[in-house]
Tab-separated table of C-alpha atoms in Angstrom:
chain	number	residue	atom	x	y	z
A	266	UNK	CA	-109.716	198.477	-114.579
A	267	UNK	CA	-109.238	195.711	-112.070
A	268	UNK	CA	-107.140	197.992	-109.782
A	269	UNK	CA	-110.676	200.759	-109.529
A	270	UNK	CA	-112.409	197.095	-109.138
A	271	UNK	CA	-110.345	196.518	-105.851
A	272	UNK	CA	-109.606	200.273	-104.744
A	273	UNK	CA	-113.874	200.296	-104.396
A	274	UNK	CA	-113.717	196.812	-102.819
A	275	UNK	CA	-111.273	198.120	-99.796
A	276	UNK	CA	-113.671	201.551	-99.567
A	277	UNK	CA	-116.864	199.141	-99.413
A	278	UNK	CA	-114.685	197.020	-96.772
A	279	UNK	CA	-114.162	200.394	-94.175
A	280	UNK	CA	-118.061	201.640	-94.047
A	281	UNK	CA	-119.512	198.042	-93.094
A	282	UNK	CA	-121.833	200.273	-91.762
A	283	UNK	CA	-123.107	201.422	-94.405
A	284	UNK	CA	-124.539	199.318	-97.383
A	285	UNK	CA	-124.072	200.052	-100.875
A	286	UNK	CA	-127.359	199.138	-102.983
A	287	UNK	CA	-126.085	196.676	-105.371
A	288	UNK	CA	-126.987	198.944	-108.566
A	289	UNK	CA	-124.830	201.758	-106.760
A	290	UNK	CA	-121.963	199.045	-107.564
A	291	UNK	CA	-123.128	197.337	-110.899
A	292	UNK	CA	-123.365	201.851	-111.718
A	293	UNK	CA	-119.875	202.410	-110.837
A	294	UNK	CA	-118.610	198.982	-112.569
A	295	UNK	CA	-120.643	200.043	-115.957
A	296	UNK	CA	-119.053	204.002	-116.381
A	297	UNK	CA	-115.779	202.950	-116.094
A	298	UNK	CA	-115.670	200.087	-118.423
A	299	UNK	CA	-113.658	200.887	-121.789
A	300	UNK	CA	-116.134	200.733	-124.873
A	301	UNK	CA	-115.617	197.795	-126.421
A	302	UNK	CA	-116.853	198.970	-130.049
A	303	UNK	CA	-114.555	197.149	-132.232
A	304	UNK	CA	-111.570	199.922	-135.325
A	305	UNK	CA	-111.824	198.609	-138.412
A	306	UNK	CA	-109.903	195.194	-138.893
A	307	UNK	CA	-107.255	195.170	-141.086
A	308	UNK	CA	-108.892	192.357	-143.144
A	309	UNK	CA	-111.369	194.628	-144.041
A	310	UNK	CA	-109.909	197.805	-145.037
A	311	UNK	CA	-108.118	195.262	-147.162
A	312	UNK	CA	-111.000	194.145	-148.100
A	313	UNK	CA	-112.742	197.739	-148.807
A	314	UNK	CA	-110.043	199.355	-150.056
A	315	UNK	CA	-109.723	196.364	-152.504
A	316	UNK	CA	-113.195	196.896	-153.870
A	317	UNK	CA	-112.393	200.853	-154.422
A	318	UNK	CA	-109.113	200.134	-156.400
A	319	UNK	CA	-110.395	197.978	-158.285
A	320	UNK	CA	-112.765	200.746	-159.583
A	321	UNK	CA	-109.755	202.776	-160.110
A	322	UNK	CA	-110.244	204.921	-157.152
A	323	UNK	CA	-107.210	205.004	-154.201
A	324	UNK	CA	-106.911	203.537	-150.952
A	325	UNK	CA	-106.657	206.840	-149.594
A	326	UNK	CA	-110.407	207.296	-150.381
A	327	UNK	CA	-110.702	204.312	-147.813
A	328	UNK	CA	-108.816	205.277	-145.137
A	329	UNK	CA	-110.439	208.227	-144.856
A	330	UNK	CA	-114.209	206.721	-145.109
A	331	UNK	CA	-112.627	203.651	-142.462
A	332	UNK	CA	-111.271	207.017	-139.963
A	333	UNK	CA	-115.333	207.603	-139.943
A	334	UNK	CA	-116.331	204.044	-138.148
A	335	UNK	CA	-112.700	204.299	-136.031
A	336	UNK	CA	-113.556	207.274	-134.743
A	337	UNK	CA	-117.138	206.782	-133.874
A	338	UNK	CA	-115.944	203.131	-132.611
A	339	UNK	CA	-113.773	205.309	-130.205
A	340	UNK	CA	-116.832	207.538	-128.727
A	341	UNK	CA	-118.485	204.420	-128.321
A	342	UNK	CA	-120.998	203.185	-131.066
A	343	UNK	CA	-120.663	200.256	-132.972
A	344	UNK	CA	-118.630	200.415	-136.107
A	345	UNK	CA	-119.972	197.498	-137.981
A	346	UNK	CA	-123.071	199.878	-139.426
A	347	UNK	CA	-120.984	202.144	-141.183
A	348	UNK	CA	-118.365	199.506	-142.127
A	349	UNK	CA	-121.197	198.363	-144.057
A	350	UNK	CA	-122.677	201.687	-145.433
A	351	UNK	CA	-119.418	201.607	-146.484
A	352	UNK	CA	-118.446	198.514	-147.897
A	353	UNK	CA	-122.182	199.011	-149.720
A	354	UNK	CA	-121.121	202.213	-151.571
A	355	UNK	CA	-117.891	200.685	-153.091
A	356	UNK	CA	-119.941	198.385	-154.417
A	357	UNK	CA	-122.059	200.021	-156.067
A	358	UNK	CA	-119.080	202.528	-157.315
A	359	UNK	CA	-120.674	205.473	-155.233
A	360	UNK	CA	-118.746	208.298	-155.255
A	361	UNK	CA	-116.254	208.350	-151.947
A	362	UNK	CA	-117.639	212.072	-151.299
A	363	UNK	CA	-121.402	211.006	-151.313
A	364	UNK	CA	-120.217	207.947	-149.478
A	365	UNK	CA	-118.515	210.467	-146.646
A	366	UNK	CA	-121.827	212.144	-145.815
A	367	UNK	CA	-123.729	209.422	-145.208
A	368	UNK	CA	-121.589	207.719	-143.125
A	369	UNK	CA	-121.129	210.970	-141.424
A	370	UNK	CA	-125.258	210.519	-141.212
A	371	UNK	CA	-125.101	207.004	-140.413
A	372	UNK	CA	-122.838	207.850	-136.714
A	373	UNK	CA	-124.853	210.763	-136.234
A	374	UNK	CA	-128.136	208.533	-135.305
A	375	UNK	CA	-125.732	205.759	-133.581
A	376	UNK	CA	-124.886	209.044	-131.583
A	377	UNK	CA	-127.625	210.172	-130.520
A	378	UNK	CA	-129.812	206.444	-130.209
A	379	UNK	CA	-126.511	205.677	-127.844
A	380	UNK	CA	-127.156	208.725	-125.726
A	381	UNK	CA	-130.688	208.334	-125.687
A	382	UNK	CA	-130.316	204.821	-123.980
A	383	UNK	CA	-127.732	205.734	-121.624
A	384	UNK	CA	-130.672	207.423	-120.208
A	385	UNK	CA	-131.992	203.947	-119.249
A	386	UNK	CA	-129.174	203.650	-117.300
A	387	UNK	CA	-126.276	201.958	-118.263
A	388	UNK	CA	-126.903	199.366	-120.293
A	389	UNK	CA	-123.699	195.502	-120.106
A	390	UNK	CA	-122.052	195.980	-123.130
A	391	UNK	CA	-122.346	192.656	-125.893
A	392	UNK	CA	-124.441	192.055	-128.841
A	393	UNK	CA	-128.016	192.936	-127.122
A	394	UNK	CA	-126.428	197.274	-126.687
A	395	UNK	CA	-125.357	197.202	-129.880
A	396	UNK	CA	-127.937	196.040	-131.226
A	397	UNK	CA	-130.677	197.932	-129.427
A	398	UNK	CA	-128.308	201.070	-130.761
A	399	UNK	CA	-128.191	200.117	-134.286
A	400	UNK	CA	-132.634	199.457	-134.170
A	401	UNK	CA	-132.591	202.799	-132.843
A	402	UNK	CA	-130.055	204.784	-134.943
A	403	UNK	CA	-133.383	203.417	-138.204
A	404	UNK	CA	-135.722	204.532	-135.896
A	405	UNK	CA	-134.075	207.287	-135.475
A	406	UNK	CA	-133.729	207.966	-139.448
A	407	UNK	CA	-136.210	206.959	-139.736
A	408	UNK	CA	-138.117	210.207	-138.415
A	409	UNK	CA	-138.573	209.145	-134.693
A	410	UNK	CA	-137.120	212.033	-132.880
A	411	UNK	CA	-135.346	212.490	-129.763
A	412	UNK	CA	-138.610	213.680	-128.053
A	413	UNK	CA	-140.710	210.690	-128.829
A	414	UNK	CA	-137.668	208.267	-127.778
A	415	UNK	CA	-137.995	210.150	-124.550
A	416	UNK	CA	-141.426	209.810	-124.588
A	417	UNK	CA	-141.949	206.214	-125.183
A	418	UNK	CA	-139.359	206.101	-122.977
A	419	UNK	CA	-141.356	207.014	-120.445
A	420	UNK	CA	-143.951	203.954	-121.058
A	421	UNK	CA	-141.218	201.311	-121.421
A	422	UNK	CA	-139.783	199.267	-118.345
A	423	UNK	CA	-137.759	200.627	-115.382
A	424	UNK	CA	-134.881	199.592	-114.859
A	425	UNK	CA	-133.707	198.125	-112.065
A	426	UNK	CA	-130.564	196.635	-112.706
A	427	UNK	CA	-128.160	195.803	-115.711
A	428	UNK	CA	-130.187	193.113	-117.362
A	429	UNK	CA	-133.022	194.452	-116.575
A	430	UNK	CA	-131.157	197.647	-118.351
A	431	UNK	CA	-130.645	195.113	-121.199
A	432	UNK	CA	-134.553	194.620	-121.875
A	433	UNK	CA	-135.684	198.257	-121.624
A	434	UNK	CA	-133.040	199.320	-124.460
A	435	UNK	CA	-134.384	196.179	-127.090
A	436	UNK	CA	-138.192	197.458	-125.436
A	437	UNK	CA	-136.863	201.638	-126.409
A	438	UNK	CA	-135.212	200.443	-129.523
A	439	UNK	CA	-137.976	198.544	-130.348
A	440	UNK	CA	-140.975	201.029	-129.885
A	441	UNK	CA	-139.456	203.387	-131.662
A	442	UNK	CA	-138.872	201.626	-135.042
A	443	UNK	CA	-142.389	200.670	-134.386
A	444	UNK	CA	-143.649	204.651	-134.614
A	445	UNK	CA	-140.666	204.943	-137.700
A	446	UNK	CA	-142.832	203.142	-140.121
A	447	UNK	CA	-146.349	204.329	-138.968
A	448	UNK	CA	-144.281	207.943	-139.279
A	449	UNK	CA	-142.850	206.984	-142.837
A	450	UNK	CA	-147.204	206.315	-143.692
A	451	UNK	CA	-147.390	209.465	-143.386
A	452	UNK	CA	-150.031	209.245	-140.641
A	453	UNK	CA	-150.199	211.490	-137.488
A	454	UNK	CA	-147.722	210.675	-135.338
A	455	UNK	CA	-149.106	211.688	-132.091
A	456	UNK	CA	-151.066	208.276	-132.584
A	457	UNK	CA	-148.497	206.390	-133.782
A	458	UNK	CA	-147.656	207.574	-130.566
A	459	UNK	CA	-150.277	206.430	-128.851
A	460	UNK	CA	-150.501	202.981	-130.297
A	461	UNK	CA	-146.696	201.732	-130.308
A	462	UNK	CA	-147.374	203.386	-125.821
A	463	UNK	CA	-150.748	201.321	-126.270
A	464	UNK	CA	-148.926	198.301	-127.188
A	465	UNK	CA	-145.767	198.759	-124.778
A	466	UNK	CA	-148.037	198.699	-121.712
A	467	UNK	CA	-149.730	195.339	-122.377
A	468	UNK	CA	-146.547	194.082	-122.995
A	469	UNK	CA	-145.687	193.347	-126.634
A	470	UNK	CA	-141.767	191.742	-127.266
A	471	UNK	CA	-139.643	193.624	-129.323
A	472	UNK	CA	-139.772	191.893	-131.738
A	473	UNK	CA	-144.780	192.863	-131.742
A	474	UNK	CA	-143.335	196.131	-131.897
A	475	UNK	CA	-142.128	196.197	-135.085
A	476	UNK	CA	-144.299	194.078	-136.744
A	477	UNK	CA	-147.491	196.254	-135.581
A	478	UNK	CA	-145.315	199.719	-136.553
A	479	UNK	CA	-144.381	197.425	-139.862
A	480	UNK	CA	-148.690	196.215	-140.671
A	481	UNK	CA	-150.129	199.813	-139.885
A	482	UNK	CA	-147.581	201.009	-142.843
A	483	UNK	CA	-148.000	197.628	-144.726
A	484	UNK	CA	-151.824	198.483	-145.292
A	485	UNK	CA	-151.507	202.419	-144.456
A	486	UNK	CA	-153.604	203.176	-147.465
A	487	UNK	CA	-156.250	201.927	-145.560
A	488	UNK	CA	-155.643	204.293	-142.776
A	489	UNK	CA	-155.243	207.715	-145.139
A	490	UNK	CA	-158.410	207.056	-146.670
A	491	UNK	CA	-160.451	206.573	-143.498
A	492	UNK	CA	-161.502	202.930	-143.783
A	493	UNK	CA	-158.339	202.287	-140.911
A	494	UNK	CA	-158.492	204.098	-137.570
A	495	UNK	CA	-155.181	204.623	-135.127
A	496	UNK	CA	-157.672	205.917	-132.568
A	497	UNK	CA	-159.302	202.411	-132.954
A	498	UNK	CA	-156.161	200.557	-133.300
A	499	UNK	CA	-155.387	201.951	-129.989
A	500	UNK	CA	-158.172	201.762	-128.253
A	501	UNK	CA	-157.789	197.405	-129.057
A	502	UNK	CA	-154.663	196.745	-128.182
A	503	UNK	CA	-155.536	199.066	-124.836
A	504	UNK	CA	-158.304	196.193	-124.695
A	505	UNK	CA	-156.168	193.489	-124.605
A	506	UNK	CA	-156.359	192.159	-127.889
A	507	UNK	CA	-152.905	190.706	-129.134
A	508	UNK	CA	-151.181	191.143	-131.883
A	509	UNK	CA	-152.194	187.850	-133.873
A	510	UNK	CA	-155.728	189.874	-132.799
A	511	UNK	CA	-155.212	193.108	-134.633
A	512	UNK	CA	-155.107	191.773	-138.270
A	513	UNK	CA	-157.222	189.151	-139.258
A	514	UNK	CA	-159.086	190.989	-142.434
A	515	UNK	CA	-156.904	188.019	-145.544
A	516	UNK	CA	-157.508	191.503	-147.693
A	517	UNK	CA	-154.043	191.430	-149.317
A	518	UNK	CA	-152.485	195.089	-148.563
A	519	UNK	CA	-151.050	197.642	-150.873
A	520	UNK	CA	-148.537	200.323	-149.534
A	521	UNK	CA	-148.769	201.997	-153.039
A	522	UNK	CA	-149.426	205.897	-152.847
A	523	UNK	CA	-152.884	206.972	-153.462
A	524	UNK	CA	-153.691	208.937	-157.429
A	525	UNK	CA	-153.519	212.156	-155.887
């Protein structure tokens, strides 16, 4: 890696008449950086094996699951959520074959999230990037499509530097998570996307985008019955209403499904 940086410095010094934009240099270096995703540690393996063997299972069954997480890590996606899912399944005494299916599906969502965030630009490795990948993967697991993520990306802040790319990634992941709550409430996805997009345009912060979708989900009966409208909510946001102004009534909301 250091050799690559030195070669780039020599290349640029020979071309003093040509000013390379800082973003181009950042992109080249970020692209060359190795993945920082960490495989499952030996201590984590020991703890997972104990969970399985205490219930009469075999260490080999755990190793097969761990291999899935390690393979995902080599592809640059966070292994921690996969390890946590393995731990959760083993703690519940789930069949390793069932855990395998769940972990593979989660890995697919994480890889899709990583790919979509890379479309924004090279995000510096770190906790912020991994958190964005995990949150976006949750949104995809909640029913948000890749096309819907791209549609939301068109209204998200444009990235010009690695730091702004991290911010854009967080905004996009949070917007997608907010939309996933609306879709879970069985409300029209196009109208839900317009609500979230309006909030992004108004500069809602990441946690506000998630909370917006969660609050709609919490009041899903009102929206399903027609007592509330996604279009009216979108218009209120577009007028400049802030999150604390959108749901002022104190009437308790319920997420119980209406009786057919």
